[in-house]
mmCIF file of C-alpha atoms in Angstrom:
data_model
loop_
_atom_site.group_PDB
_atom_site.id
_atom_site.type_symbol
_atom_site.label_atom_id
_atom_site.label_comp_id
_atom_site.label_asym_id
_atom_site.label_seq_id
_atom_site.Cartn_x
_atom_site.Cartn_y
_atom_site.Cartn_z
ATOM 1 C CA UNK A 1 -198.739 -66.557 -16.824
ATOM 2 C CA UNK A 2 -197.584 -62.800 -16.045
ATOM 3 C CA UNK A 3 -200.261 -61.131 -14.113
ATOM 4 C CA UNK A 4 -201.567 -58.987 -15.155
ATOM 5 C CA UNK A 5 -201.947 -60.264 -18.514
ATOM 6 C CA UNK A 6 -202.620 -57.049 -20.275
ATOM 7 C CA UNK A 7 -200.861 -54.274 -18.814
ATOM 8 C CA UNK A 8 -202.033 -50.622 -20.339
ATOM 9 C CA UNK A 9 -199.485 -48.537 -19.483
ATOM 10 C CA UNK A 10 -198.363 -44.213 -21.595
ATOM 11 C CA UNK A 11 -195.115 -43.397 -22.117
ATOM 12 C CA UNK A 12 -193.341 -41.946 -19.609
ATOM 13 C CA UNK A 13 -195.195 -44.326 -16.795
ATOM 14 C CA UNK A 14 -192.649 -46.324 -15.375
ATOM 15 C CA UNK A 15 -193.283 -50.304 -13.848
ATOM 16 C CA UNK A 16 -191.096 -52.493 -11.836
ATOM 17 C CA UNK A 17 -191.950 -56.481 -13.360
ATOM 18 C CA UNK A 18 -190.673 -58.389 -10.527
ATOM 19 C CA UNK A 19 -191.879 -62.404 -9.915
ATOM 20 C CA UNK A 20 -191.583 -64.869 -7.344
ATOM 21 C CA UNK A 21 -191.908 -68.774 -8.275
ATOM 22 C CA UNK A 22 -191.687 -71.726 -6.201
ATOM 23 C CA UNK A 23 -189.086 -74.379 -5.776
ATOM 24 C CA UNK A 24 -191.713 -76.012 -3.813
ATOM 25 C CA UNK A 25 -195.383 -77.878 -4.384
ATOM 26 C CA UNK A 26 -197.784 -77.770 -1.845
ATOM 27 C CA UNK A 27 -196.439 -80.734 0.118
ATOM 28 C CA UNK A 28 -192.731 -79.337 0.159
ATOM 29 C CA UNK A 29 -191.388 -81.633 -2.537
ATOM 30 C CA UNK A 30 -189.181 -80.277 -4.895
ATOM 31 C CA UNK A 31 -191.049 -79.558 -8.067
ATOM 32 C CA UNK A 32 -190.326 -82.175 -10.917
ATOM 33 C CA UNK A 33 -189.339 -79.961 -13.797
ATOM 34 C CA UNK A 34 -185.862 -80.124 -16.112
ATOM 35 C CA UNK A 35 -183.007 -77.665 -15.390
ATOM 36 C CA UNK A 36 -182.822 -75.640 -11.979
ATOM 37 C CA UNK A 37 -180.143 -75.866 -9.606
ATOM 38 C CA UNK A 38 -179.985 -78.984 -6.842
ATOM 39 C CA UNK A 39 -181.282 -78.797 -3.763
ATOM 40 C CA UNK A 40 -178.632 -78.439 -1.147
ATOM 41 C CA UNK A 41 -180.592 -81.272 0.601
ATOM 42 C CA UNK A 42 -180.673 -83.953 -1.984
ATOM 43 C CA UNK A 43 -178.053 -83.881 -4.821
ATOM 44 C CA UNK A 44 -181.178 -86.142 -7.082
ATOM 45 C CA UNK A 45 -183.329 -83.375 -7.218
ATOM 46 C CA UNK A 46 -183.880 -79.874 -8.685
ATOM 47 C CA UNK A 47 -185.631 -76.919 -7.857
ATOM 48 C CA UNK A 48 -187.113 -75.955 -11.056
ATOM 49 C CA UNK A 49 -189.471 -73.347 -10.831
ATOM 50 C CA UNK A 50 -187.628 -70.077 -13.002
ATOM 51 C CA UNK A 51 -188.860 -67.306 -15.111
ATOM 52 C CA UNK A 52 -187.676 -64.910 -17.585
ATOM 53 C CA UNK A 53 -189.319 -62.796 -19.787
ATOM 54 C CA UNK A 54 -188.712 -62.538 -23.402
ATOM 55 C CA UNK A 55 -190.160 -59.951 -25.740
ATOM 56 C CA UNK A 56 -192.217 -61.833 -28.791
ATOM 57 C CA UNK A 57 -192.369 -60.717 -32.523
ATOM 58 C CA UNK A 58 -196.362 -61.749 -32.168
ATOM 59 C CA UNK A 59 -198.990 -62.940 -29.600
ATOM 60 C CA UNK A 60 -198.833 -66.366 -29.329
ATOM 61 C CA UNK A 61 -196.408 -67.073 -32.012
ATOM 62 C CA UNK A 62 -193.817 -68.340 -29.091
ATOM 63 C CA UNK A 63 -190.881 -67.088 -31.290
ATOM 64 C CA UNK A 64 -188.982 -63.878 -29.257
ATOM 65 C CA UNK A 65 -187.438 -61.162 -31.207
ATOM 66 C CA UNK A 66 -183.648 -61.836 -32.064
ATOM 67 C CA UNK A 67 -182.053 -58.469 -31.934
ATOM 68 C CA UNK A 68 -179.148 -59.085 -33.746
ATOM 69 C CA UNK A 69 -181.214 -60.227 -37.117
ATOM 70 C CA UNK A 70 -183.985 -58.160 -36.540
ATOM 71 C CA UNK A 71 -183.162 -54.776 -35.754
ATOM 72 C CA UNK A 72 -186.079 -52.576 -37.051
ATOM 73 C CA UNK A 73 -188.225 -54.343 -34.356
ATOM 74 C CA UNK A 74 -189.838 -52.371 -31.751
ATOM 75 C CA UNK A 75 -188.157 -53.099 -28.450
ATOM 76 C CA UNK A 76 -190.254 -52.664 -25.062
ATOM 77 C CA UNK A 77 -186.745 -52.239 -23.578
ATOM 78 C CA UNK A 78 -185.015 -49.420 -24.838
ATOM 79 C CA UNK A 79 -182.197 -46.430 -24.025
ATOM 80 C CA UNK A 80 -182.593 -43.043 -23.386
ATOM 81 C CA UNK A 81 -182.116 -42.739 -27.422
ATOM 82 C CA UNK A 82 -184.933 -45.326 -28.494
ATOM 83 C CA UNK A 83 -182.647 -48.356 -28.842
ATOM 84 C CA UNK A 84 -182.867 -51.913 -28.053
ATOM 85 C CA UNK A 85 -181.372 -51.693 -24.548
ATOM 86 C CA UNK A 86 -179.434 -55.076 -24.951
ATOM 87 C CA UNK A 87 -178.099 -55.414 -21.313
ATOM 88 C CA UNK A 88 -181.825 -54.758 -19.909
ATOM 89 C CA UNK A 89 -182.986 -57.157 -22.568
ATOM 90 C CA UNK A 90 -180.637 -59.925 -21.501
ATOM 91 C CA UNK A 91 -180.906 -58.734 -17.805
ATOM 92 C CA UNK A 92 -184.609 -60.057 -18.525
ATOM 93 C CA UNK A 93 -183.881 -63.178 -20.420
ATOM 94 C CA UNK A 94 -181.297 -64.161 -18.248
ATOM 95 C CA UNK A 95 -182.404 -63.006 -14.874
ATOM 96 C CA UNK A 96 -179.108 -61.360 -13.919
ATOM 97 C CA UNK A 97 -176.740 -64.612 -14.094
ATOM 98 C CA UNK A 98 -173.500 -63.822 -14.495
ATOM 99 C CA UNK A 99 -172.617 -65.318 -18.077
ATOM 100 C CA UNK A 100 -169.244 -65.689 -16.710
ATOM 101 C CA UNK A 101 -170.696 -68.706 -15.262
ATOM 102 C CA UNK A 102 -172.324 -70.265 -17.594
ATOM 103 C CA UNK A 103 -171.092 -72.930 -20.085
ATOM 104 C CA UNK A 104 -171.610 -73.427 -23.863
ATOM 105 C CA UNK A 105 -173.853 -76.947 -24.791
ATOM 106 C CA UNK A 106 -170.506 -78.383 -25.956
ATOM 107 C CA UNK A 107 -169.505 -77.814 -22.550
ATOM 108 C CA UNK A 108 -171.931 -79.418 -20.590
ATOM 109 C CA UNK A 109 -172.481 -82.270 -23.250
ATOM 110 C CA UNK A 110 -168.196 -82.845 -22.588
ATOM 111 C CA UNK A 111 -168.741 -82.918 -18.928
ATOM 112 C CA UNK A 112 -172.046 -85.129 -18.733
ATOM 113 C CA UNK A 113 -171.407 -86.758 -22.209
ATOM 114 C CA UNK A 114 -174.072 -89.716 -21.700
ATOM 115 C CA UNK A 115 -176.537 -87.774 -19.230
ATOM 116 C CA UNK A 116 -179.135 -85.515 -20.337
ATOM 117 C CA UNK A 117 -180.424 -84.763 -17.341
ATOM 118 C CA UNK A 118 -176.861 -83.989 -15.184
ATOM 119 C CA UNK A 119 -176.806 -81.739 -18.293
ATOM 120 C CA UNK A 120 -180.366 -80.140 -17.762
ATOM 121 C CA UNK A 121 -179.370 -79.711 -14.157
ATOM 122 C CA UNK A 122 -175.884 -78.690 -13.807
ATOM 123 C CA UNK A 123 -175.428 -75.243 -12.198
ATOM 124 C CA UNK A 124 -173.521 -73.592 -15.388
ATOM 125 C CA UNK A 125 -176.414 -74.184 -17.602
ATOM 126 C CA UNK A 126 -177.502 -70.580 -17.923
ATOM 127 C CA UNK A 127 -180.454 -71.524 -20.751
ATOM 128 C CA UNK A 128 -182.073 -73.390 -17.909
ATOM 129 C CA UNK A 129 -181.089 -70.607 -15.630
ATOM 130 C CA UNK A 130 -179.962 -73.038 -13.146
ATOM 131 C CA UNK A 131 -177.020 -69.948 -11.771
ATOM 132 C CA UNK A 132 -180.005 -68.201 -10.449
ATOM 133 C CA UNK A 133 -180.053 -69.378 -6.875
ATOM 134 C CA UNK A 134 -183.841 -67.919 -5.913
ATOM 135 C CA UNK A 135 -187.094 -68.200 -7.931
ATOM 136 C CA UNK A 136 -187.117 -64.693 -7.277
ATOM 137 C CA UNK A 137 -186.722 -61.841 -9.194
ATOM 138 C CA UNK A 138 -186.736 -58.281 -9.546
ATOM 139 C CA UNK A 139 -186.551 -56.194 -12.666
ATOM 140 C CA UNK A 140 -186.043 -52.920 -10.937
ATOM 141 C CA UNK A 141 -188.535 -49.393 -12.171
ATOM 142 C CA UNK A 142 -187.807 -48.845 -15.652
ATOM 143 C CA UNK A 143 -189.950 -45.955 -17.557
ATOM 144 C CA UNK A 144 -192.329 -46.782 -20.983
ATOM 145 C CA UNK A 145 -190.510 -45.047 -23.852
ATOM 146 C CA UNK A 146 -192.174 -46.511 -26.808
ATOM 147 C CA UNK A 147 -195.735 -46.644 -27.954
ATOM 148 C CA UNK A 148 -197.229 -50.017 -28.945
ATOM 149 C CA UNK A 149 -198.366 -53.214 -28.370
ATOM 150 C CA UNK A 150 -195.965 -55.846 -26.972
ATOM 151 C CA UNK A 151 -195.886 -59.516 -26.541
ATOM 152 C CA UNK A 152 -194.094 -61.166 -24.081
ATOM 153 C CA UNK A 153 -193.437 -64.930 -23.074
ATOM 154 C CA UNK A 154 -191.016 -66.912 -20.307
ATOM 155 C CA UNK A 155 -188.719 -69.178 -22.502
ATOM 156 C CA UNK A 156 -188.592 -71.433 -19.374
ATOM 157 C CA UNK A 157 -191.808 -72.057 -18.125
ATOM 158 C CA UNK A 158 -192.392 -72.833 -21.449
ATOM 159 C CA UNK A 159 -190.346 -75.828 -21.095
ATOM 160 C CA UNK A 160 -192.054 -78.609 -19.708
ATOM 161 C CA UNK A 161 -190.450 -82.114 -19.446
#
């Protein structure tokens, strides 16, 4: 979960969302979770433990706004003119990756055509945002332009295997 979980914030306050996960448990074992890139140690396992944050059309609906067929939806994120800022929006969804680097399904299903989880885990699978090398990230100070209530949700931690 985001922390805080309700955040009451005017326009014109700004906030800087940053998180930090953990490739980690408790006993140093790399966590047991789908996608995530390798550990440099043991080519077997993954560290797993990403976030993103994706604005939702309702609370718990776990459906996120698509932009491109929904424009008239109110975007947390926006420009300086009240638009959908897309590149903060996928800067958010994506956690900075460089989609340069990152390979289409068809891609990864040619490369690893019998093995789902060389698939889940290879580095240029962006959706599991395995090209982000830290569980860390930070979002930067961005100001509140619109009024509302938002909903957001972490497509990947909402993946459990």
């Amino acid at each position: 979960d985001f922390v805080p979980q309700d955040l009451k914030v005017e326009q014109k306050d700004c906030i800087h969302p940053q998180w930090i996960g953990s490739d980690y448990n408790p006993n140093r074992n790399p966590n047991n979770a789908e996608g995530g890139p390798y550990n440099p140690n043991n080519q077997n396992e993954a560290k797993a433990d990403r976030s993103n944050m994706i604005q939702m059309m309702t609370a718990g609906n776990n459906k996120a706004v698509d932009w491109r067929g929904d424009p008239d939806e109110k975007s947390f994120w926006t420009d300086s003119k009240g638009n959908p800022d897309i590149t903060l929006i996928r800067k958010f969804a994506f956690l900075d990756q460089n989609l340069a680097d990152c390979d289409t399904l068809s891609q990864l299903q040619a490369r690893n055509p019998n093995n789902r989880q060389a698939r889940e885990r290879d580095p240029r699978n962006c959706a599991k945002l395995n090209s982000q090398k830290t569980p860390y990230f930070d979002g930067g100070v961005h100001k509140v332009r619109n009024r509302g209530s938002f909903h957001f949700m972490s497509t990947r931690n909402n993946n459990f295997s």
